[in-house]
Tab-separated table of C-alpha atoms and ligand atoms in Angstrom:
chain	number	residue	atom	x	y	z
A	14	MET	CA	-11.262	7.887	8.543
A	15	PRO	CA	-8.662	6.178	10.708
A	16	PHE	CA	-4.953	6.546	9.889
A	17	PHE	CA	-4.143	3.148	8.369
A	18	GLY	CA	-0.462	2.246	8.429
A	19	ALA	CA	2.107	-0.416	9.211
A	20	HIS	CA	5.188	-1.317	11.179
A	21	MET	CA	8.246	-0.648	9.028
A	22	SER	CA	11.921	-1.579	9.148
A	23	ILE	CA	14.527	1.050	10.032
A	24	SER	CA	17.325	-0.877	8.378
A	25	GLY	CA	19.814	1.530	6.798
A	26	GLY	CA	18.597	4.488	8.885
A	27	LEU	CA	15.610	5.521	10.992
A	28	GLU	CA	14.413	8.039	8.401
A	29	LEU	CA	14.126	5.310	5.730
A	30	ALA	CA	10.994	3.988	7.447
A	31	PHE	CA	9.117	7.004	6.044
A	32	GLU	CA	10.102	6.154	2.480
A	33	ARG	CA	8.932	2.567	3.097
A	34	ILE	CA	5.575	3.499	4.628
A	35	SER	CA	4.896	6.052	1.936
A	36	ARG	CA	5.611	3.435	-0.781
A	37	ALA	CA	3.100	1.137	0.929
A	38	GLY	CA	0.508	3.925	0.967
A	39	GLY	CA	0.321	4.121	4.766
A	40	GLU	CA	-0.815	7.091	6.858
A	41	SER	CA	0.588	5.928	10.210
A	42	LEU	CA	3.824	4.245	11.178
A	43	GLN	CA	5.377	2.129	13.882
A	44	ILE	CA	9.119	1.472	14.192
A	45	PHE	CA	11.697	0.046	16.554
A	46	SER	CA	14.102	2.857	17.418
A	47	ARG	CA	17.040	0.402	17.542
A	48	ASN	CA	17.658	-3.306	16.883
A	49	GLN	CA	14.903	-4.910	18.957
A	50	ARG	CA	16.913	-8.029	19.798
A	51	GLN	CA	19.925	-6.383	21.456
A	52	TRP	CA	20.301	-4.908	24.933
A	53	ARG	CA	22.933	-2.387	23.921
A	54	ALA	CA	21.673	0.588	21.954
A	55	GLU	CA	23.262	3.917	21.125
A	56	PRO	CA	21.325	7.114	21.885
A	57	ILE	CA	19.850	9.045	18.942
A	58	SER	CA	22.330	11.601	17.599
A	59	ASP	CA	21.314	15.160	16.670
A	60	ASP	CA	21.926	14.323	13.064
A	61	GLU	CA	19.691	11.237	13.144
A	62	ALA	CA	16.920	13.182	14.889
A	63	ARG	CA	17.134	15.919	12.256
A	64	ARG	CA	16.975	13.500	9.325
A	65	PHE	CA	14.056	11.705	10.989
A	66	THR	CA	12.036	14.872	11.556
A	67	ALA	CA	12.680	16.103	8.016
A	68	ALA	CA	11.544	12.795	6.474
A	69	TRP	CA	8.499	12.734	8.769
A	70	ARG	CA	7.422	16.191	7.626
A	71	GLN	CA	7.963	15.278	3.992
A	72	TRP	CA	5.783	12.172	4.345
A	73	GLY	CA	2.910	14.229	5.780
A	74	ASN	CA	3.210	14.475	9.585
A	75	PHE	CA	1.039	11.381	10.082
A	76	PRO	CA	0.940	9.576	13.472
A	77	VAL	CA	4.091	7.670	14.515
A	78	ALA	CA	4.712	5.254	17.397
A	79	VAL	CA	7.844	3.486	18.624
A	80	HIS	CA	7.647	-0.148	19.816
A	81	ASP	CA	10.049	-1.225	22.554
A	82	SER	CA	12.561	-4.097	22.437
A	83	TYR	CA	11.319	-7.666	22.899
A	84	LEU	CA	14.025	-8.313	25.491
A	85	ILE	CA	12.545	-5.947	28.064
A	86	ASN	CA	10.646	-7.634	30.902
A	87	LEU	CA	9.878	-5.237	33.725
A	88	ALA	CA	7.987	-7.993	35.556
A	89	SER	CA	10.960	-10.353	35.652
A	90	THR	CA	11.657	-12.265	38.861
A	91	SER	CA	15.371	-12.050	38.098
A	92	ARG	CA	16.803	-8.937	39.684
A	93	GLU	CA	19.415	-8.745	36.952
A	94	THR	CA	16.893	-8.893	34.081
A	95	ALA	CA	14.590	-6.439	35.837
A	96	GLU	CA	17.497	-4.017	36.323
A	97	LYS	CA	18.586	-4.349	32.673
A	98	SER	CA	14.956	-3.857	31.615
A	99	ILE	CA	14.651	-0.653	33.653
A	100	GLN	CA	17.809	0.742	32.019
A	101	ALA	CA	16.703	-0.351	28.551
A	102	LEU	CA	13.208	1.103	28.904
A	103	ALA	CA	14.614	4.414	30.162
A	104	ALA	CA	16.824	4.480	27.048
A	105	GLU	CA	13.776	3.626	24.879
A	106	LEU	CA	11.882	6.577	26.375
A	107	GLU	CA	14.849	8.870	25.790
A	108	ARG	CA	15.202	7.814	22.148
A	109	THR	CA	11.446	8.185	21.580
A	110	ALA	CA	11.550	11.687	23.071
A	111	ARG	CA	14.591	12.631	20.933
A	112	LEU	CA	12.654	11.633	17.810
A	113	GLY	CA	9.662	13.738	18.853
A	114	VAL	CA	7.407	10.658	18.810
A	115	PRO	CA	4.500	10.854	21.295
A	116	TRP	CA	4.005	7.109	21.987
A	117	LEU	CA	6.163	4.211	23.115
A	118	VAL	CA	4.297	0.890	22.836
A	119	MET	CA	5.374	-1.834	25.274
A	120	HIS	CA	4.230	-5.224	26.529
A	121	PRO	CA	3.466	-5.681	30.253
A	122	GLY	CA	6.012	-8.511	30.437
A	123	SER	CA	5.893	-12.005	31.934
A	124	HIS	CA	5.635	-12.938	35.597
A	125	LEU	CA	7.651	-16.163	35.038
A	126	GLY	CA	5.738	-18.121	37.660
A	127	ALA	CA	5.479	-15.469	40.375
A	128	GLY	CA	1.743	-15.146	39.697
A	129	VAL	CA	-0.322	-12.458	37.979
A	130	GLU	CA	-0.762	-10.166	40.966
A	131	ALA	CA	2.921	-10.242	41.990
A	132	GLY	CA	3.959	-9.779	38.355
A	133	LEU	CA	1.711	-6.758	37.905
A	134	ARG	CA	3.063	-5.189	41.080
A	135	THR	CA	6.687	-5.744	40.026
A	136	PHE	CA	5.919	-4.330	36.584
A	137	LYS	CA	4.231	-1.255	38.031
A	138	ASN	CA	7.017	-0.579	40.564
A	139	ASN	CA	9.728	-0.883	37.917
A	140	LEU	CA	7.770	1.215	35.433
A	141	ASP	CA	7.455	3.968	38.032
A	142	LYS	CA	11.234	3.831	38.547
A	143	VAL	CA	11.704	4.442	34.831
A	144	PHE	CA	9.372	7.469	34.845
A	145	GLN	CA	11.081	8.772	37.974
A	146	ALA	CA	14.509	8.498	36.343
A	147	THR	CA	13.581	10.204	33.041
A	148	PRO	CA	11.767	13.486	33.800
A	149	GLU	CA	12.961	14.958	30.482
A	150	THR	CA	10.864	12.418	28.540
A	151	ASN	CA	7.575	13.738	29.908
A	152	LYS	CA	6.066	14.355	26.461
A	153	VAL	CA	6.136	10.622	25.684
A	154	MET	CA	3.203	8.455	26.707
A	155	ILE	CA	3.750	4.740	27.251
A	156	LEU	CA	1.071	2.603	25.624
A	157	LEU	CA	0.607	-0.766	27.333
A	158	GLU	CA	-0.237	-3.327	24.673
A	159	THR	CA	-3.016	-5.861	25.163
A	160	THR	CA	-1.448	-9.322	24.856
A	161	ALA	CA	-2.516	-12.836	23.873
A	162	GLY	CA	-1.472	-14.160	27.281
A	163	GLN	CA	1.008	-16.741	26.046
A	164	GLY	CA	2.825	-18.574	28.830
A	165	THR	CA	3.062	-16.305	31.873
A	166	GLY	CA	2.564	-13.150	29.800
A	167	LEU	CA	0.696	-10.335	31.552
A	168	GLY	CA	-1.869	-8.055	29.918
A	169	ALA	CA	-4.320	-10.492	28.300
A	170	ASP	CA	-7.119	-9.351	30.614
A	171	PHE	CA	-8.293	-5.713	30.478
A	172	ASN	CA	-8.323	-5.757	34.299
A	173	GLU	CA	-4.566	-6.307	34.364
A	174	LEU	CA	-3.898	-3.203	32.268
A	175	ALA	CA	-6.367	-1.246	34.407
A	176	PHE	CA	-4.517	-2.334	37.546
A	177	ILE	CA	-1.193	-0.999	36.243
A	178	ILE	CA	-2.720	2.270	35.069
A	179	ASN	CA	-4.619	2.834	38.309
A	180	GLU	CA	-1.755	1.888	40.627
A	181	SER	CA	1.010	3.800	38.838
A	182	LYS	CA	2.028	7.220	40.140
A	183	TRP	CA	2.242	8.229	36.484
A	184	SER	CA	-1.242	7.246	35.295
A	185	GLU	CA	-1.457	10.291	33.062
A	186	ARG	CA	1.635	9.059	31.167
A	187	LEU	CA	-0.038	5.710	30.435
A	188	GLY	CA	-2.379	4.695	27.636
A	189	VAL	CA	-3.278	1.488	25.818
A	190	CYS	CA	-2.481	-0.021	22.420
A	191	LEU	CA	-5.132	-2.569	21.411
A	192	ASP	CA	-3.846	-5.429	19.229
A	193	THR	CA	-6.782	-7.163	17.498
A	194	CYS	CA	-4.981	-10.514	17.158
A	195	HIS	CA	-3.974	-10.436	20.806
A	196	ILE	CA	-7.385	-9.599	22.302
A	197	PHE	CA	-8.978	-12.275	20.096
A	198	ALA	CA	-6.440	-14.893	21.181
A	199	ALA	CA	-7.048	-13.738	24.764
A	200	GLY	CA	-10.763	-14.512	24.371
A	201	TYR	CA	-12.335	-11.128	23.529
A	202	ASP	CA	-14.581	-11.656	20.502
A	203	PHE	CA	-15.648	-8.818	18.180
A	204	ARG	CA	-16.796	-10.631	15.023
A	205	THR	CA	-20.506	-9.786	15.332
A	206	PRO	CA	-22.139	-6.469	16.285
A	207	GLY	CA	-23.229	-7.882	19.647
A	208	GLU	CA	-19.808	-9.248	20.571
A	209	TYR	CA	-18.136	-6.105	19.282
A	210	ARG	CA	-20.345	-3.928	21.469
A	211	GLN	CA	-19.717	-6.123	24.506
A	212	THR	CA	-15.924	-6.155	24.108
A	213	PHE	CA	-15.677	-2.381	23.789
A	214	THR	CA	-18.166	-1.813	26.606
A	215	ASP	CA	-15.913	-4.015	28.767
A	216	PHE	CA	-12.862	-2.035	27.671
A	217	ASP	CA	-14.614	1.227	28.470
A	218	GLN	CA	-15.844	0.133	31.877
A	219	ILE	CA	-12.586	-1.505	32.935
A	220	ILE	CA	-9.936	0.785	31.415
A	221	GLY	CA	-11.793	3.696	29.794
A	222	LEU	CA	-11.918	4.308	26.045
A	223	GLU	CA	-10.117	7.631	26.505
A	224	LYS	CA	-6.979	5.599	27.343
A	225	LEU	CA	-7.113	3.793	23.994
A	226	LYS	CA	-4.728	5.674	21.683
A	227	LEU	CA	-3.654	3.238	18.998
A	228	PHE	CA	-4.555	-0.084	17.354
A	229	HIS	CA	-2.487	-2.909	15.938
A	230	LEU	CA	-4.576	-4.503	13.191
A	231	ASN	CA	-3.722	-8.164	12.711
A	232	ASP	CA	-5.933	-11.119	11.897
A	233	SER	CA	-5.266	-14.289	13.920
A	234	LYS	CA	-4.080	-17.695	12.737
A	235	LYS	CA	-5.363	-19.196	15.997
A	236	GLU	CA	-8.830	-19.594	17.463
A	237	LEU	CA	-10.657	-17.303	19.879
A	238	GLY	CA	-9.209	-17.798	23.367
A	239	SER	CA	-6.277	-19.923	22.116
A	240	ARG	CA	-3.797	-17.678	23.958
A	241	VAL	CA	-1.434	-18.184	21.045
A	242	ASP	CA	-0.128	-15.108	19.223
A	243	ARG	CA	0.157	-15.731	15.462
A	244	HIS	CA	-0.582	-12.820	13.127
A	245	GLU	CA	-2.399	-13.356	9.823
A	246	HIS	CA	-3.274	-11.106	6.857
A	247	ILE	CA	-6.486	-9.111	7.306
A	248	GLY	CA	-9.511	-11.256	6.465
A	249	ARG	CA	-7.481	-14.463	6.059
A	250	GLY	CA	-7.560	-15.567	9.699
A	251	LYS	CA	-10.047	-16.614	12.364
A	252	ILE	CA	-11.262	-13.036	12.933
A	253	GLY	CA	-12.305	-12.363	9.341
A	254	LEU	CA	-13.519	-9.247	7.569
A	255	PRO	CA	-16.810	-8.560	9.451
A	256	GLY	CA	-14.973	-7.915	12.730
A	257	PHE	CA	-12.536	-5.523	11.066
A	258	ALA	CA	-15.430	-3.794	9.290
A	259	LEU	CA	-17.039	-3.056	12.667
A	260	LEU	CA	-13.795	-1.622	14.025
A	261	VAL	CA	-12.767	0.599	11.110
A	262	ASN	CA	-16.275	2.082	10.901
A	263	ASP	CA	-16.602	2.803	14.621
A	264	PRO	CA	-16.967	6.613	14.844
A	265	ARG	CA	-15.217	6.588	18.246
A	266	PHE	CA	-12.007	5.529	16.509
A	267	ALA	CA	-12.381	7.596	13.338
A	268	SER	CA	-9.094	9.437	13.866
A	269	HIS	CA	-7.039	6.727	15.579
A	270	PRO	CA	-3.897	5.230	14.048
A	271	MET	CA	-4.492	1.583	12.992
A	272	ILE	CA	-1.192	-0.124	12.325
A	273	LEU	CA	-0.577	-3.458	10.569
A	274	GLU	CA	1.903	-5.979	11.941
A	275	THR	CA	1.016	-8.660	9.418
A	276	PRO	CA	3.564	-11.004	7.802
A	277	LYS	CA	5.608	-9.529	4.968
A	278	SER	CA	8.705	-9.624	2.809
A	279	GLU	CA	10.987	-6.742	1.727
A	280	ASP	CA	8.379	-5.757	-0.838
A	281	PRO	CA	5.537	-3.390	0.247
A	282	ALA	CA	3.055	-5.545	-1.725
A	283	GLU	CA	1.585	-7.380	1.300
A	284	ASP	CA	1.095	-4.150	3.235
A	285	ARG	CA	-0.518	-2.559	0.199
A	286	VAL	CA	-2.980	-5.436	-0.085
A	287	ASN	CA	-3.876	-5.312	3.624
A	288	LEU	CA	-4.262	-1.517	3.582
A	289	THR	CA	-6.524	-1.740	0.537
A	290	THR	CA	-8.575	-4.471	2.221
A	291	LEU	CA	-9.082	-2.213	5.261
A	292	ARG	CA	-9.958	0.878	3.220
A	293	ASN	CA	-12.454	-1.145	1.196
A	294	LEU	CA	-14.301	-1.960	4.423
A	295	LEU	CA	-15.036	1.723	5.065
A	296	LYS	CA	-18.624	2.791	4.605
A	297	SER	CA	-18.395	6.453	3.674
B	533	LIG	FE1	3.713	-5.566	20.406
B	534	LIG	FE1	1.019	-5.825	18.389
B	535	LIG	ZN1	1.418	-10.329	18.356
């Protein structure tokens, strides 16, 4: 069965995310490694890394991913923002490596009017600069997240992710994180067996299923193809339970992490409900 988990806060200390995910009953975890809304971020100290690893082991060594800061836009047309983004992503990779986490999830950024092709090229060139500058992070794979395609956001079409992966000099360091809300908003349906099969056949032919390492499981407040990214509790949105049932029972993804990013309060109650909903869809 897949590793069902959730994105958790690191407030009060990185290692506290493990306590939170374990209280919610999760078996996979995503975190930000620093405040996601600030450019400046301290490196991870030895002490922090030690506490993190100890708490990880105690929780059960389940899969963990780091998500990058929302400020980073490697496709930016502004030289200043692109430069800051390169520095910030290099620091993200370094922190992820220090924590011993194998995956850093990131968005392909926004082209801001330059056009899709130019944006993808800028993104790829800047991404390669980051890899070039951080050889010591070579155990970390960057997972490009499928996006809803809001505004000038890149990555809503599987072909765009394939372009980056194929053109990069570091293809082997690149994988994909599939967000169910995002692909649905981008126009990829998977609510019936036929549509499900078609969407994943497309993914396989365009990107390759072996590149798919992790899922974000979110229902969608908005319609298929709306290009608007609004997460909803599992089964309460426009995707609905049948689509999620197809995904969680797909034997190709039986040992993938599937991580919730659904709305929640301080309390783990909402995550618990969503995790139970997902587990109840499993046909053993
Ligand atoms: Fe994301
Ligand atoms: Fe996501
Ligand atoms: Zn989203």
